[in-house]
mmCIF file of C-alpha atoms in Angstrom:
data_model
loop_
_atom_site.group_PDB
_atom_site.id
_atom_site.type_symbol
_atom_site.label_atom_id
_atom_site.label_comp_id
_atom_site.label_asym_id
_atom_site.label_seq_id
_atom_site.Cartn_x
_atom_site.Cartn_y
_atom_site.Cartn_z
ATOM 1 C CA UNK A 113 -75.730 -87.137 162.494
ATOM 2 C CA UNK A 114 -78.990 -88.663 162.908
ATOM 3 C CA UNK A 115 -80.863 -87.889 166.045
ATOM 4 C CA UNK A 116 -81.140 -90.663 168.631
ATOM 5 C CA UNK A 117 -84.747 -91.208 168.154
ATOM 6 C CA UNK A 118 -84.660 -91.573 164.301
ATOM 7 C CA UNK A 119 -81.803 -94.033 164.908
ATOM 8 C CA UNK A 120 -83.852 -95.843 167.261
ATOM 9 C CA UNK A 121 -86.974 -95.843 164.635
ATOM 10 C CA UNK A 122 -84.359 -96.824 161.641
ATOM 11 C CA UNK A 123 -83.003 -99.822 163.916
ATOM 12 C CA UNK A 124 -86.346 -100.750 164.698
ATOM 13 C CA UNK A 125 -87.463 -100.840 160.898
ATOM 14 C CA UNK A 126 -84.348 -102.806 160.353
ATOM 15 C CA UNK A 127 -85.268 -105.366 162.634
ATOM 16 C CA UNK A 128 -88.904 -105.610 161.340
ATOM 17 C CA UNK A 129 -87.908 -106.148 157.778
ATOM 18 C CA UNK A 130 -84.612 -108.646 158.615
ATOM 19 C CA UNK A 131 -86.014 -110.759 161.709
ATOM 20 C CA UNK A 132 -87.769 -113.496 160.084
ATOM 21 C CA UNK A 133 -84.918 -113.534 157.101
ATOM 22 C CA UNK A 134 -83.454 -117.177 156.619
ATOM 23 C CA UNK A 135 -79.561 -117.593 156.805
ATOM 24 C CA UNK A 136 -78.506 -120.617 154.651
ATOM 25 C CA UNK A 137 -77.827 -123.512 156.936
ATOM 26 C CA UNK A 138 -80.343 -122.369 159.739
ATOM 27 C CA UNK A 139 -83.687 -122.471 160.804
ATOM 28 C CA UNK A 140 -85.621 -119.541 161.921
ATOM 29 C CA UNK A 141 -87.780 -119.034 164.811
ATOM 30 C CA UNK A 142 -89.247 -115.761 165.124
ATOM 31 C CA UNK A 143 -90.123 -115.320 168.834
ATOM 32 C CA UNK A 144 -91.876 -112.254 170.273
ATOM 33 C CA UNK A 145 -88.655 -110.223 171.583
ATOM 34 C CA UNK A 146 -85.971 -111.987 169.768
ATOM 35 C CA UNK A 147 -85.106 -114.261 166.640
ATOM 36 C CA UNK A 148 -83.606 -117.433 167.146
ATOM 37 C CA UNK A 149 -81.348 -119.440 164.480
ATOM 38 C CA UNK A 150 -81.065 -122.917 164.793
ATOM 39 C CA UNK A 151 -78.290 -124.954 162.511
ATOM 40 C CA UNK A 152 -79.966 -127.248 160.131
ATOM 41 C CA UNK A 153 -77.095 -129.807 159.809
ATOM 42 C CA UNK A 154 -77.563 -130.576 163.626
ATOM 43 C CA UNK A 155 -74.142 -129.315 164.753
ATOM 44 C CA UNK A 156 -72.805 -125.653 164.781
ATOM 45 C CA UNK A 157 -73.564 -122.597 166.918
ATOM 46 C CA UNK A 158 -76.984 -121.380 167.492
ATOM 47 C CA UNK A 159 -77.872 -117.844 166.917
ATOM 48 C CA UNK A 160 -79.749 -115.193 168.807
ATOM 49 C CA UNK A 161 -80.326 -111.824 167.321
ATOM 50 C CA UNK A 162 -82.621 -108.792 167.480
ATOM 51 C CA UNK A 163 -83.486 -108.512 171.339
ATOM 52 C CA UNK A 164 -86.127 -106.187 172.146
ATOM 53 C CA UNK A 165 -86.569 -107.253 175.791
ATOM 54 C CA UNK A 166 -87.779 -105.196 178.618
ATOM 55 C CA UNK A 167 -85.339 -104.917 182.150
ATOM 56 C CA UNK A 168 -87.826 -107.024 183.845
ATOM 57 C CA UNK A 169 -87.905 -109.845 181.318
ATOM 58 C CA UNK A 170 -84.441 -109.845 179.990
ATOM 59 C CA UNK A 171 -82.649 -112.229 182.583
ATOM 60 C CA UNK A 172 -85.095 -114.974 182.239
ATOM 61 C CA UNK A 173 -84.974 -114.520 178.426
ATOM 62 C CA UNK A 174 -81.300 -114.942 178.464
ATOM 63 C CA UNK A 175 -81.253 -118.032 180.669
ATOM 64 C CA UNK A 176 -84.178 -119.760 178.710
ATOM 65 C CA UNK A 177 -82.197 -119.354 175.420
ATOM 66 C CA UNK A 178 -79.082 -120.357 177.176
ATOM 67 C CA UNK A 179 -80.896 -123.754 178.437
ATOM 68 C CA UNK A 180 -82.533 -124.274 175.284
ATOM 69 C CA UNK A 181 -79.374 -124.301 173.168
ATOM 70 C CA UNK A 182 -77.605 -126.211 176.103
ATOM 71 C CA UNK A 183 -80.545 -128.765 175.807
ATOM 72 C CA UNK A 184 -79.713 -129.548 172.193
ATOM 73 C CA UNK A 185 -75.976 -129.132 172.606
ATOM 74 C CA UNK A 186 -75.492 -126.089 170.575
ATOM 75 C CA UNK A 187 -72.976 -123.603 171.725
ATOM 76 C CA UNK A 188 -74.594 -120.039 171.440
ATOM 77 C CA UNK A 189 -73.773 -116.917 169.681
ATOM 78 C CA UNK A 190 -76.020 -114.130 170.877
ATOM 79 C CA UNK A 191 -75.446 -111.093 168.421
ATOM 80 C CA UNK A 192 -75.507 -107.542 170.288
ATOM 81 C CA UNK A 193 -76.132 -104.541 168.703
ATOM 82 C CA UNK A 194 -75.548 -101.104 170.676
ATOM 83 C CA UNK A 195 -79.742 -100.437 170.075
ATOM 84 C CA UNK A 196 -80.669 -103.706 171.345
ATOM 85 C CA UNK A 197 -82.907 -103.363 174.083
ATOM 86 C CA UNK A 198 -82.143 -103.223 177.214
ATOM 87 C CA UNK A 199 -79.450 -101.147 176.880
ATOM 88 C CA UNK A 200 -77.576 -103.272 179.538
ATOM 89 C CA UNK A 201 -77.853 -106.443 177.224
ATOM 90 C CA UNK A 202 -74.130 -107.267 176.957
ATOM 91 C CA UNK A 203 -73.490 -106.989 180.346
ATOM 92 C CA UNK A 204 -76.144 -109.179 181.326
ATOM 93 C CA UNK A 205 -75.102 -111.592 178.808
ATOM 94 C CA UNK A 206 -71.571 -111.628 180.223
ATOM 95 C CA UNK A 207 -72.951 -112.004 183.984
ATOM 96 C CA UNK A 208 -74.432 -115.103 182.390
ATOM 97 C CA UNK A 209 -70.989 -116.560 181.114
ATOM 98 C CA UNK A 210 -71.265 -115.706 177.906
ATOM 99 C CA UNK A 211 -68.250 -113.860 176.194
ATOM 100 C CA UNK A 212 -67.754 -110.862 173.906
ATOM 101 C CA UNK A 213 -65.680 -111.381 170.924
ATOM 102 C CA UNK A 214 -65.471 -108.886 168.061
ATOM 103 C CA UNK A 215 -67.535 -105.944 167.239
ATOM 104 C CA UNK A 216 -69.973 -105.782 164.169
ATOM 105 C CA UNK A 217 -70.819 -102.511 163.074
ATOM 106 C CA UNK A 218 -74.494 -101.520 161.559
ATOM 107 C CA UNK A 219 -74.058 -98.867 159.006
ATOM 108 C CA UNK A 220 -76.862 -96.934 157.292
ATOM 109 C CA UNK A 221 -76.880 -94.857 154.234
#
């Protein structure tokens, strides 16, 4: 079993490596505390991933991203990992009207 502090560092390293990685069919925008993916074909869901938000900025950032994608008429999928920050990110997103669908797993070897 990996200690919590080691798991946090491993996840942070993963985010640093992956947060600017392209996804086919999307343009990537690496923002200070999250990564935003926009569909390049002009239709489809936008993605937000790799959140590293403080408690103080989380709600504002959530609302900013919701507004950003709504202004472009893209539905938004926000991928939430257990180690994203803040720890209550999923609850904050649900309170703003997003619905959880299925769990995804981050596995380390």
